[in-house]
CSV table of C-alpha atoms in Angstrom, one decimal:
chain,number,residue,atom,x,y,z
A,1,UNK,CA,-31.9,91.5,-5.4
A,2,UNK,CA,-33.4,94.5,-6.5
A,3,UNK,CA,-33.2,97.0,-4.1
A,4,UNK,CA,-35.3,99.7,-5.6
A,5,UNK,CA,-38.2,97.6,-4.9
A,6,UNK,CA,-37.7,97.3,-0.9
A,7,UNK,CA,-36.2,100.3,0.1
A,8,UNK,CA,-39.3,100.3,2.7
A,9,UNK,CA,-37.6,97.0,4.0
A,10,UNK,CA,-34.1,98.3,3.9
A,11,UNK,CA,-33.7,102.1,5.8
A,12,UNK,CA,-29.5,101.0,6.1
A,13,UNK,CA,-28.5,100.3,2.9
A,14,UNK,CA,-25.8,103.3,2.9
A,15,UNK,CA,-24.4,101.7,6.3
A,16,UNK,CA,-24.2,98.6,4.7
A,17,UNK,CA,-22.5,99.3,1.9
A,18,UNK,CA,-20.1,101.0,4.1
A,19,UNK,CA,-19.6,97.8,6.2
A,20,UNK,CA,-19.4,95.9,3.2
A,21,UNK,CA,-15.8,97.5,2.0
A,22,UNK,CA,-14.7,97.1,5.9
A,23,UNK,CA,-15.5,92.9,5.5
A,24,UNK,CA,-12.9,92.1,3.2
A,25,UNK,CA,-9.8,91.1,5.3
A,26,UNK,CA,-11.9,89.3,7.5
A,27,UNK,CA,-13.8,86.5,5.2
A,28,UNK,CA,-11.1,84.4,3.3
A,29,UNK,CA,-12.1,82.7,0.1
A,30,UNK,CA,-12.5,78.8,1.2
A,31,UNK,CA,-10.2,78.1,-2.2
A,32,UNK,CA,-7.6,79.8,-3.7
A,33,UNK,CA,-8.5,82.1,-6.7
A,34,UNK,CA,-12.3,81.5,-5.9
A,35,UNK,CA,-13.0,84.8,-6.2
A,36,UNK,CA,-11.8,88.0,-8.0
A,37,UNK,CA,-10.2,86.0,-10.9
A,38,UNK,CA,-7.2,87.7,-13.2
A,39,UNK,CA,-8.8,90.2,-15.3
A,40,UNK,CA,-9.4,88.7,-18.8
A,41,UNK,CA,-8.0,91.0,-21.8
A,42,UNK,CA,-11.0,93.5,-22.8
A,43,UNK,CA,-12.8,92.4,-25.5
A,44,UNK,CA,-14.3,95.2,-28.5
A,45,UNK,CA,-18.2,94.8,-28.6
A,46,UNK,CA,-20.4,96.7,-30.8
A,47,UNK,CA,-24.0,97.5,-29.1
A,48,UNK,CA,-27.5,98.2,-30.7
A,49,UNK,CA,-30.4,98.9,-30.1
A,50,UNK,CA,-32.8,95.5,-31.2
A,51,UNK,CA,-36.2,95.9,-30.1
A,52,UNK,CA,-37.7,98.7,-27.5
A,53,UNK,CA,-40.6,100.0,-25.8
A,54,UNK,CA,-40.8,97.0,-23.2
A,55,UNK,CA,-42.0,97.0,-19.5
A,56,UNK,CA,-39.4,95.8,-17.0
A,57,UNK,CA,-38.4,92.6,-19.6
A,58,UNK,CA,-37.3,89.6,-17.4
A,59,UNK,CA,-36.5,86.4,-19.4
A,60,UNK,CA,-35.9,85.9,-23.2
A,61,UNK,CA,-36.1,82.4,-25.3
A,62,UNK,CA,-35.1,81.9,-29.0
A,63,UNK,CA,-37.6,79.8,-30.9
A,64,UNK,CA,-37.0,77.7,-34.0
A,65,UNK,CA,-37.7,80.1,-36.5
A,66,UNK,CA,-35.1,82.6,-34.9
A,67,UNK,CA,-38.0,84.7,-33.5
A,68,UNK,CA,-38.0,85.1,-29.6
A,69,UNK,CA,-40.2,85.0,-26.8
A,70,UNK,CA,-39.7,87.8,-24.2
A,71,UNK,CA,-41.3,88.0,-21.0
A,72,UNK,CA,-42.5,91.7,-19.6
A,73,UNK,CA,-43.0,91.3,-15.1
A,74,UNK,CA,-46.1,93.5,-15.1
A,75,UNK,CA,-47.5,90.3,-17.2
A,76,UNK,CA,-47.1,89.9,-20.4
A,77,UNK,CA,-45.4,87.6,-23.0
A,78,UNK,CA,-44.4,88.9,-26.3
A,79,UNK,CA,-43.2,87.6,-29.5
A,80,UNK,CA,-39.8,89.6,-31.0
A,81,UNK,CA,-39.5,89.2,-34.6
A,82,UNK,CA,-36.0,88.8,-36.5
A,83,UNK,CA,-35.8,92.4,-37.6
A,84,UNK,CA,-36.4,93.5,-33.6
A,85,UNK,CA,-40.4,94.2,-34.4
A,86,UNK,CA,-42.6,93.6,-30.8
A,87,UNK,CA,-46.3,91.6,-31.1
A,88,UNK,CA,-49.2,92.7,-28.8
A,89,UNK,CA,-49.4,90.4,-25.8
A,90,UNK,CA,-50.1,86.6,-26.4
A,91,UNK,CA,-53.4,85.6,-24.9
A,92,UNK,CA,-53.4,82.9,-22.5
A,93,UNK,CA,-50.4,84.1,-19.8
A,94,UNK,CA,-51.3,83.1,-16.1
A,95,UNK,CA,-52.5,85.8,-13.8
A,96,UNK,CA,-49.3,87.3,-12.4
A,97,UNK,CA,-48.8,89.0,-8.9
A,98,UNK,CA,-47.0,91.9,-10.6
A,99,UNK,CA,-46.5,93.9,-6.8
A,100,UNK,CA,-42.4,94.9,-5.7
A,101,UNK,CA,-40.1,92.5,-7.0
A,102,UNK,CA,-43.5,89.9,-8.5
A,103,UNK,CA,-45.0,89.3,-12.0
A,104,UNK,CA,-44.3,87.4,-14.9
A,105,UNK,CA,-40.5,85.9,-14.7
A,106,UNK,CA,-38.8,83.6,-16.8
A,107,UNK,CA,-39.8,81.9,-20.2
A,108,UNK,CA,-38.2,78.3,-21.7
A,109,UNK,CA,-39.1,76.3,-24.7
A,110,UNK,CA,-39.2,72.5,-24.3
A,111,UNK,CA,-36.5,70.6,-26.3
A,112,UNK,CA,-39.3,69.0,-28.6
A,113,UNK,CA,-41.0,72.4,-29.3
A,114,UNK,CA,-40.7,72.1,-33.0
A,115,UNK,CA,-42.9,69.0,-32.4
A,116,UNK,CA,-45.0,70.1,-29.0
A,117,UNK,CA,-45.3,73.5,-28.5
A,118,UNK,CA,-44.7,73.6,-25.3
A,119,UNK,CA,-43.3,76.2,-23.3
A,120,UNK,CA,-42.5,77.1,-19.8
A,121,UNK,CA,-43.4,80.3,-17.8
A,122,UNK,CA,-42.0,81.0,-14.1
A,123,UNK,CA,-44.2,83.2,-12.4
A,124,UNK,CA,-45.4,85.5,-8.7
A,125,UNK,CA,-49.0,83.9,-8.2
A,126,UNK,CA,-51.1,85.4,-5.6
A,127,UNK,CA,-52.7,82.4,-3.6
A,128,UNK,CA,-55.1,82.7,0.0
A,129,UNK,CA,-52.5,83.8,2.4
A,130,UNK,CA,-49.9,85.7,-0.2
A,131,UNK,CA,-47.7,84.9,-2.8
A,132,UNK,CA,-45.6,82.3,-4.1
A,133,UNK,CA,-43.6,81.3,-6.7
A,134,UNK,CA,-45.4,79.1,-9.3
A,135,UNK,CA,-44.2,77.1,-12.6
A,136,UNK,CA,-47.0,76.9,-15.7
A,137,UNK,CA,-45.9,74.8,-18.8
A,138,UNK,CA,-48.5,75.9,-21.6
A,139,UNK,CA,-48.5,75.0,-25.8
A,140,UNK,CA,-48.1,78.2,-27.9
A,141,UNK,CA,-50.4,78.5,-30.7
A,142,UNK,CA,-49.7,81.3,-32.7
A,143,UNK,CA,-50.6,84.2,-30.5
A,144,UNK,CA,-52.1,82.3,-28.1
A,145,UNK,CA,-51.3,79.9,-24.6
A,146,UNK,CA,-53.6,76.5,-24.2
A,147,UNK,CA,-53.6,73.9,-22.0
A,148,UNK,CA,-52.1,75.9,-20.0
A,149,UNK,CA,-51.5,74.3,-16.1
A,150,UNK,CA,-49.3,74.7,-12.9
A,151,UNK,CA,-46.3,72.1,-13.1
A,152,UNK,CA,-45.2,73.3,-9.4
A,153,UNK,CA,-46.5,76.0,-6.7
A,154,UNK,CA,-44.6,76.9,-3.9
A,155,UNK,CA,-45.2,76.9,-0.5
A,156,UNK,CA,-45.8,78.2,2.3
A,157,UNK,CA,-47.5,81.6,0.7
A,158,UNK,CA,-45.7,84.8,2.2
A,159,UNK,CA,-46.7,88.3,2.4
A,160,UNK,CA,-43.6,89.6,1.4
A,161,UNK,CA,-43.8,90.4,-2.5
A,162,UNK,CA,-39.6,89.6,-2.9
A,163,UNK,CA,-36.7,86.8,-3.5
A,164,UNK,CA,-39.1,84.7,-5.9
A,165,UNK,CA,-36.4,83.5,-7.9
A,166,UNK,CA,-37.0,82.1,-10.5
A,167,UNK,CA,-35.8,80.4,-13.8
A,168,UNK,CA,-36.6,77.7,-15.2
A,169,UNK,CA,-34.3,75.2,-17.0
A,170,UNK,CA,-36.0,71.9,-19.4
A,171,UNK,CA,-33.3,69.0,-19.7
A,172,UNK,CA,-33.3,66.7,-22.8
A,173,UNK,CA,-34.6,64.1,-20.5
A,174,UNK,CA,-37.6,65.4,-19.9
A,175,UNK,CA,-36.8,67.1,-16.5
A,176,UNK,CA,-37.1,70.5,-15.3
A,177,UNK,CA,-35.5,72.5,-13.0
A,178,UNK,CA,-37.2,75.4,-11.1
A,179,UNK,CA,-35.2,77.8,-8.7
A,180,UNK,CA,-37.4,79.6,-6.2
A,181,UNK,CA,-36.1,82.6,-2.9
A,182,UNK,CA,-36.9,82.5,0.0
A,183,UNK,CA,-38.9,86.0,0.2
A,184,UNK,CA,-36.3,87.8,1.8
A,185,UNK,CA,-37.6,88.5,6.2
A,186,UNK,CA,-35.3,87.1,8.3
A,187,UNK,CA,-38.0,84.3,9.7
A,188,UNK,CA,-38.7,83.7,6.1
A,189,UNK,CA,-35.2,82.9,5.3
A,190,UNK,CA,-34.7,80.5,8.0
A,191,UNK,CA,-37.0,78.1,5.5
A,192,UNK,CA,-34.2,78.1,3.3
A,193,UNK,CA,-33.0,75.2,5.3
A,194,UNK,CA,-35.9,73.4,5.9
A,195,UNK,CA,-36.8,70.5,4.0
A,196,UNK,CA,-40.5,70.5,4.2
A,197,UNK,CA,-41.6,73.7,1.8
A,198,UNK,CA,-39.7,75.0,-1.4
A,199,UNK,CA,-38.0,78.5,0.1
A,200,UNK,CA,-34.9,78.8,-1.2
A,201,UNK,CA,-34.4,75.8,-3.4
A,202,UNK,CA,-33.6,74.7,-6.4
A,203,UNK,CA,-36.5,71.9,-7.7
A,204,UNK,CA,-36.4,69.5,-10.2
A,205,UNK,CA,-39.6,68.2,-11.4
A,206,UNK,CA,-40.6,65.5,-14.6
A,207,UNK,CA,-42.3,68.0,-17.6
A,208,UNK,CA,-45.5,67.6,-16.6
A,209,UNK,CA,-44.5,68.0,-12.8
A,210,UNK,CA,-44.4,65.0,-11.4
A,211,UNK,CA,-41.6,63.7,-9.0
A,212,UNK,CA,-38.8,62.1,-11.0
A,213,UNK,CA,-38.0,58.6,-9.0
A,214,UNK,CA,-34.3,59.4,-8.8
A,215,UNK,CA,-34.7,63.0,-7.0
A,216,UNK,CA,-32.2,62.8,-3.9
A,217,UNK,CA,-35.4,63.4,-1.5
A,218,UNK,CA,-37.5,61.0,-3.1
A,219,UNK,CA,-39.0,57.9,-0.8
A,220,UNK,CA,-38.0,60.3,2.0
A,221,UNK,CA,-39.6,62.5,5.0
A,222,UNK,CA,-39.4,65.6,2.9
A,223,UNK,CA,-40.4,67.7,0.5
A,224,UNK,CA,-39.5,65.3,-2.8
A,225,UNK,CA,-39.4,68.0,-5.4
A,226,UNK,CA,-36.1,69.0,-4.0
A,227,UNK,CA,-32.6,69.2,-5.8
A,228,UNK,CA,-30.4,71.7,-3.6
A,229,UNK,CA,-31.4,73.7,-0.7
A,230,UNK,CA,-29.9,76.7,1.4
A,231,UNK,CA,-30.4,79.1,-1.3
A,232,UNK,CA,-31.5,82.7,-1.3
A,233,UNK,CA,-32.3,83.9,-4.4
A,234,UNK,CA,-31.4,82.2,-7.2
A,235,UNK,CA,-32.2,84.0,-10.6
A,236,UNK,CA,-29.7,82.8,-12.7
A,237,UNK,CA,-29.9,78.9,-13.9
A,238,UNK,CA,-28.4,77.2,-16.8
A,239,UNK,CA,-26.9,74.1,-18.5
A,240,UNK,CA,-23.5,74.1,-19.0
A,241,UNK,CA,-21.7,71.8,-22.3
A,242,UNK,CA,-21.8,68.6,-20.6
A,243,UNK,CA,-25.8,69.3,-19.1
A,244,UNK,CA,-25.1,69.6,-15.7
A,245,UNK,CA,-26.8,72.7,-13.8
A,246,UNK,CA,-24.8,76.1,-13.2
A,247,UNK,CA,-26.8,78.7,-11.0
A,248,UNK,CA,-26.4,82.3,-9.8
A,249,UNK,CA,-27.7,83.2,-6.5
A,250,UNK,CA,-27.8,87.0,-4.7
A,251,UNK,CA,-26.1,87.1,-1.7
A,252,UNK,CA,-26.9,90.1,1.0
A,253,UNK,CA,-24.7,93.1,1.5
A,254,UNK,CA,-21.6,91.0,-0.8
A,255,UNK,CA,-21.5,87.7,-1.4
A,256,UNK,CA,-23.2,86.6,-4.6
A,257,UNK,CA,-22.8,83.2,-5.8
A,258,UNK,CA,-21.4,80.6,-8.8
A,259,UNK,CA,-23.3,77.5,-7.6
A,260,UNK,CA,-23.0,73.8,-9.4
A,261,UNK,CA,-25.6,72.7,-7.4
A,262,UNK,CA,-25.4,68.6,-6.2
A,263,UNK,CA,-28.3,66.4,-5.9
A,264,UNK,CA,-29.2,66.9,-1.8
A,265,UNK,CA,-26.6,69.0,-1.3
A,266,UNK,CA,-26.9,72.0,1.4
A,267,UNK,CA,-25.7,75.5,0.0
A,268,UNK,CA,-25.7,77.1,3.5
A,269,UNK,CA,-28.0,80.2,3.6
A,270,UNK,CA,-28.7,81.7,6.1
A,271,UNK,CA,-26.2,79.6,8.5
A,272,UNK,CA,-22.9,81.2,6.5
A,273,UNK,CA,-22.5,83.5,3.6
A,274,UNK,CA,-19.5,85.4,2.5
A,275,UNK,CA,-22.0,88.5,2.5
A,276,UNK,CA,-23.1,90.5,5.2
A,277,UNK,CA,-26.8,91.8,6.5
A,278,UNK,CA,-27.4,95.2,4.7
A,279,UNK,CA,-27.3,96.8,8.3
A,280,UNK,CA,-23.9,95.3,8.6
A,281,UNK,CA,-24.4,92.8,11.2
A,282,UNK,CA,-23.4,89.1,10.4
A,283,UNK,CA,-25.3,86.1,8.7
A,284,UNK,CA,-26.4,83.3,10.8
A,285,UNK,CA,-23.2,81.7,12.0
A,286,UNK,CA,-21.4,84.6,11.3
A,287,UNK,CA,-19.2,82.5,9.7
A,288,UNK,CA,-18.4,81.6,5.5
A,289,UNK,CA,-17.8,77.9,5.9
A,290,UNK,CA,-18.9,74.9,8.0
A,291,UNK,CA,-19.1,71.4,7.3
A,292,UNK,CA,-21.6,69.7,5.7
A,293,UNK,CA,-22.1,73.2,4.0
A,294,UNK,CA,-21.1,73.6,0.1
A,295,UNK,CA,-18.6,76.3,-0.8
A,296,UNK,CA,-19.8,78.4,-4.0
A,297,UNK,CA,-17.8,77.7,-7.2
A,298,UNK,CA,-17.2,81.4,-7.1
A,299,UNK,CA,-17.8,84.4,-4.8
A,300,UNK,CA,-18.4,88.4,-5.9
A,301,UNK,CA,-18.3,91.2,-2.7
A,302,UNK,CA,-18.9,93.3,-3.7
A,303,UNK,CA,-22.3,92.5,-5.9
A,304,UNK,CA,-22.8,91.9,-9.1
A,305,UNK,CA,-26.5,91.5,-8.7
A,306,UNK,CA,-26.8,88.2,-11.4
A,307,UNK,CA,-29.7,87.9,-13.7
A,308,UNK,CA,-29.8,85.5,-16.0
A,309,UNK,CA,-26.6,83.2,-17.2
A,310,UNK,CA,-25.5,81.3,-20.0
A,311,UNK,CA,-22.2,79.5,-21.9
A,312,UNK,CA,-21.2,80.7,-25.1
A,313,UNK,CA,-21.2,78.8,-28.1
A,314,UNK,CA,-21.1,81.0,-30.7
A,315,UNK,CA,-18.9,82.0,-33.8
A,316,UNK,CA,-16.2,84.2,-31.7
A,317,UNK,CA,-13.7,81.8,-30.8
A,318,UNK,CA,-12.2,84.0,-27.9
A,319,UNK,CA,-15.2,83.4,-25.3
A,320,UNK,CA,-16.1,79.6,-26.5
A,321,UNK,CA,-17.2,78.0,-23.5
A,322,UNK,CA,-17.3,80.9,-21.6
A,323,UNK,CA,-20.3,81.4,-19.2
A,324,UNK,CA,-22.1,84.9,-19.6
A,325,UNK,CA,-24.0,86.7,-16.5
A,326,UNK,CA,-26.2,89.4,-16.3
A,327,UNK,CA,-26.2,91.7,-13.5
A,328,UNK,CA,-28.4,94.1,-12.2
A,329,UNK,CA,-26.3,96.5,-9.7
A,330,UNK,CA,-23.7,98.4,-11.1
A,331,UNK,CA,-25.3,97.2,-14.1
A,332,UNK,CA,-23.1,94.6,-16.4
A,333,UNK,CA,-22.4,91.9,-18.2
A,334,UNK,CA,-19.6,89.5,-16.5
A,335,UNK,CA,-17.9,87.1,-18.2
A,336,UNK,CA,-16.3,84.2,-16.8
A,337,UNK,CA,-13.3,82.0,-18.1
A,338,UNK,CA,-13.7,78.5,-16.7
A,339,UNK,CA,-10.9,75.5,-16.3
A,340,UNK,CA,-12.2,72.5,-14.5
A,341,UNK,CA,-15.3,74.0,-13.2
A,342,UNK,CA,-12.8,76.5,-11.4
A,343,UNK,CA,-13.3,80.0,-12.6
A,344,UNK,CA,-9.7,81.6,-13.8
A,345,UNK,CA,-10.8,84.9,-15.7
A,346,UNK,CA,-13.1,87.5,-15.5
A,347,UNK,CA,-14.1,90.5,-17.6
A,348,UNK,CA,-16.6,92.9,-16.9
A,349,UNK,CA,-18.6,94.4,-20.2
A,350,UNK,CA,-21.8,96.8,-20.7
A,351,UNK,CA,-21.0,98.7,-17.6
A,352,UNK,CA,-23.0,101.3,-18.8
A,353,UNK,CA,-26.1,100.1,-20.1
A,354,UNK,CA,-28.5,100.0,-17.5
A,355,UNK,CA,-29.9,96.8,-15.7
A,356,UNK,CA,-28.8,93.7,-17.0
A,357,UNK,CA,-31.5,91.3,-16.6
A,358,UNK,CA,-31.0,88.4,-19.0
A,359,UNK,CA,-28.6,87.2,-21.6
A,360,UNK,CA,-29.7,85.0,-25.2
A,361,UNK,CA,-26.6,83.5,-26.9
A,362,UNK,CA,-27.6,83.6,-31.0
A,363,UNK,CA,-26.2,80.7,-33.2
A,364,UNK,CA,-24.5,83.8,-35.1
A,365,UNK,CA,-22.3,84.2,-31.9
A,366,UNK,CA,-24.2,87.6,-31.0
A,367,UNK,CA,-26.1,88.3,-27.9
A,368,UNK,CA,-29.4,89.7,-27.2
A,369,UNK,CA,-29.3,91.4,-24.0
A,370,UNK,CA,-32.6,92.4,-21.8
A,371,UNK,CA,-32.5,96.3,-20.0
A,372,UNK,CA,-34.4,96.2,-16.9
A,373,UNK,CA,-36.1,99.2,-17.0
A,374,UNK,CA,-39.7,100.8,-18.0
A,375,UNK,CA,-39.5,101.3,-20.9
A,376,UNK,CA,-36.4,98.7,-21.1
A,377,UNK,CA,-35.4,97.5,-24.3
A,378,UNK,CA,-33.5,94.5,-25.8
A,379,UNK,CA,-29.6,95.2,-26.7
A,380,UNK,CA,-27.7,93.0,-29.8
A,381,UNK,CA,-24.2,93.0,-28.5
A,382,UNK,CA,-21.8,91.6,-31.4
A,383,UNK,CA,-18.2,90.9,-30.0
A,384,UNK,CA,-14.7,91.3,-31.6
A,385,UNK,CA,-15.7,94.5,-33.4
C-alpha cells in the first residue's frame, strides 16, 4: 500500500515496523521454502531512461504497433511512441477520483484489438456516498476514447480514498478479471469476507460485463461476479504460460502475497495474515493458517510493496518463465524462479530506482519499467549486459 498517502491514518508506522522484525520466530511459513527462497545469481542489467515527465504513471500496455499506452493516476491516458516520445492526453478517459491513493489505475488491450479497438481502464470513481473501484472498457480511435461504458462498479461506496486495487486482466476467452481492496478501515476490511459486495475480491466478468455462467458464485445467494475473496489489496494480476491467474496482494505491517487464486476459494483476510497491524497488534485470528483458509503461494515480511507482475518471455534465456514484480517500498524489482507453481529463487533488482509501479515485458526480451513519482518516468531495463 502506499503509505505516503495515509500517514493521517497511520500515526504508528515506526512502532510497527519495529514489531514487524520482532514477528519473525513466531509465524512459520505453512510450507517449506514458501518464503525467502535461495538467492538467485545476480543478473547484469543495463538501465535507461525511455520516456519522462509523467505524473504518478500506474499501468502500462504495449499495442500492436509496438507503441504503448500508459496510464497517469491524476487522470490521464497517454500514448508512448517507440523512440520514448509522450502524446497530450487522449480525450475520452472516465472522470477519475484522483484523491490519496485514487485516480486513473490500470490499462489493458483486448486480445482482438488489432480488430476491435477495445481497451480496458480500471479506475477510483466518485459515486453518492464515496468512492469505489470501477472497470470502463472503451474503443481507442486515434487520440480519442468512444463508446466508452462501466463493465463493473464496486460496491458499497466508502469514504476512505485507499486499497482500490486494481488491475485488470482480458482472457482469450473473452473473460476479464478485475481485482478490487477493500479500502483499508478496519470495519471496511471485514467486507473482505463477505460475499454480498466486491471489497477485497478478485472478479471475473464476460467483456462486456456480464456474469459468465460458469463463475463459482453463479445461481447462488451472493454476489455472482465473484472469483476469490479474502483479499486486501490486490494490485498485481497476471496470466501465467498456461492462462491461469497469478496475483500480488499487500499485506499489513509484513506479509505480502503470491496468490493463484481458485474459483470460490477464500484467501483469508482479515481472519489470518502472516503480517501484522502497523501498530503491532495481531490480524483477526491472530493466527496465519486455518482451515478452509488458502495459504499464499509465497509470503514477503518484510514488504515488498507489489505493483504490477508479469512472466518473462523474452530473448534472455536465463529468466524464461520467470515471473517479474514491481514493488513500491524499498523500491524494486523482484524476480521470482518458479518449479511447479512453488517459488525456488529470488533475486532482487533496481533497488535504487525509485517506486516500482508496473512492469511491460517487450518481445525483444527488454523491460519497460514505470517510476512512481511526480514527475515519474518510464525505465528500459535490458538484462545480461
Amino acid at each position: 500500500m502506499r503509505l505516503a498517502a495515509l500517514i493521517a491514518l497511520i500515526p504508528t508506522i515506526a512502532a510497527a515496523q519495529v514489531a514487524q522484525g520482532d514477528r519473525n520466530a513466531s509465524f512459520e511459513p505453512a510450507f517449506e521454502n514458501q518464503t525467502r527462497a535461495p538467492a538467485l545469481d545476480a543478473t547484469p542489467v543495463t538501465v535507461a531512461p525511455f520516456a519522462e515527465g509523467l505524473a504518478n504513471p500506474w499501468g502500462i500496455a504495449e499495442l500492436p504497433d509496438r507503441t504503448f499506452l500508459v496510464t497517469e493516476r491524476p487522470g490521464r491516458l497517454r500514448r508512448v511512441a517507440a523512440d520514448g516520445t509522450l502524446s497530450g492526453p487522449i480525450d475520452g478517459v472516465p472522470q477519475v477520483d484522483a484523491r490519496q491513493q485514487g485516480g486513473l489505475l490500470d490499462v489493458a488491450i483486448a486480445p482482438d484489438f488489432a480488430q476491435s479497438g477495445v481497451i480496458f481502464l480500471t479506475y477510483a470513481k466518485g459515486v453518492p456516498g464515496g468512492t469505489v473501484t470501477a472497470a470502463a472498457r472503451a474503443v481507442l480511435q486515434g487520440m480519442t476514447l468512444t463508446d466508452v461504458r462501466d463493465i463493473f462498479v464496486q460496491g458499497p461506496p466508502s469514504d476512505t480514498y485507499a486499497h482500490y486495487g486494481s488491475r485488470i486482466v482480458p482472457t482469450a476467452d473473452g473473460k476479464v478479471f478485475i481485482t478490487t481492496g477493500e479500502h483499508f478501515t478496519q470495519a471496511n476490511r471485514q467486507l473482505a469476507q463477505d460475499l454480498d459486495t466486491t471489497y477485497g475480491k478478485v472478479i471475473r466478468l464476460n467483456a462486456d460485463g456480464s456474469v459468465p455462467q460458469d463463475n463459482p458464485f453463479a445461481g447462488q445467494d451472493a454476489d455472482e461476479s465473484i472469483w476469490s475473496y479474502g483479499h486486501r489489496n490486490v494490485q498485481g494480476a497476471t496470466l501465467g504460460p498456461d492462462g491461469q491467474l497469478w496475483t500480488m496482494e499487500h499485506g499489513p505491517a509484513g506479509g505480502d502475497e503470491l496468490n493463484q487464486p481458485q474459483p470460490g476459494a477464500n484467501y483469508g483476510w482479515p481472519v489470518i495474515s502472516y503480517g501484522v497491524n502497523y501498530n503491532g497488534s495481531p490480524i483477526g485470528s491472530g493466527q496465519a493458517v486455518m482451515e478452509g483458509m488458502e495459504q499464499p503461494v509465497y509470503y514477503w515480511d518484510p514488504v515488498i510493496a507489489p505493483g504490477g507482475m508479469g512472466f518473462y518471455d523474452g530473448s534472455y534465456a536465463p529468466w524464461q518463465g520467470d515471473l517479474l514484480i514491481a514493488g513500491l517500498n524499498p523500491g524494486s524489482l523482484t524476480r521470482l524462479r518458479l518449479q511447479n507453481s512453488r517459488v525456488v529463487g529470488e533475486e532482487r533488482l533496481l533497488q535504487d530506482v525509485g517506486r516500482v509501479r508496473d512492469v511491460e515485458v517487450l518481445d525483444n526480451g527488454d523491460l519497460l519499467v514505470l517510476i512512481d513519482a511526480d514527475p515519474g518516468q518510464i525505465l528500459r531495463v535490458t538484462p545480461g549486459r
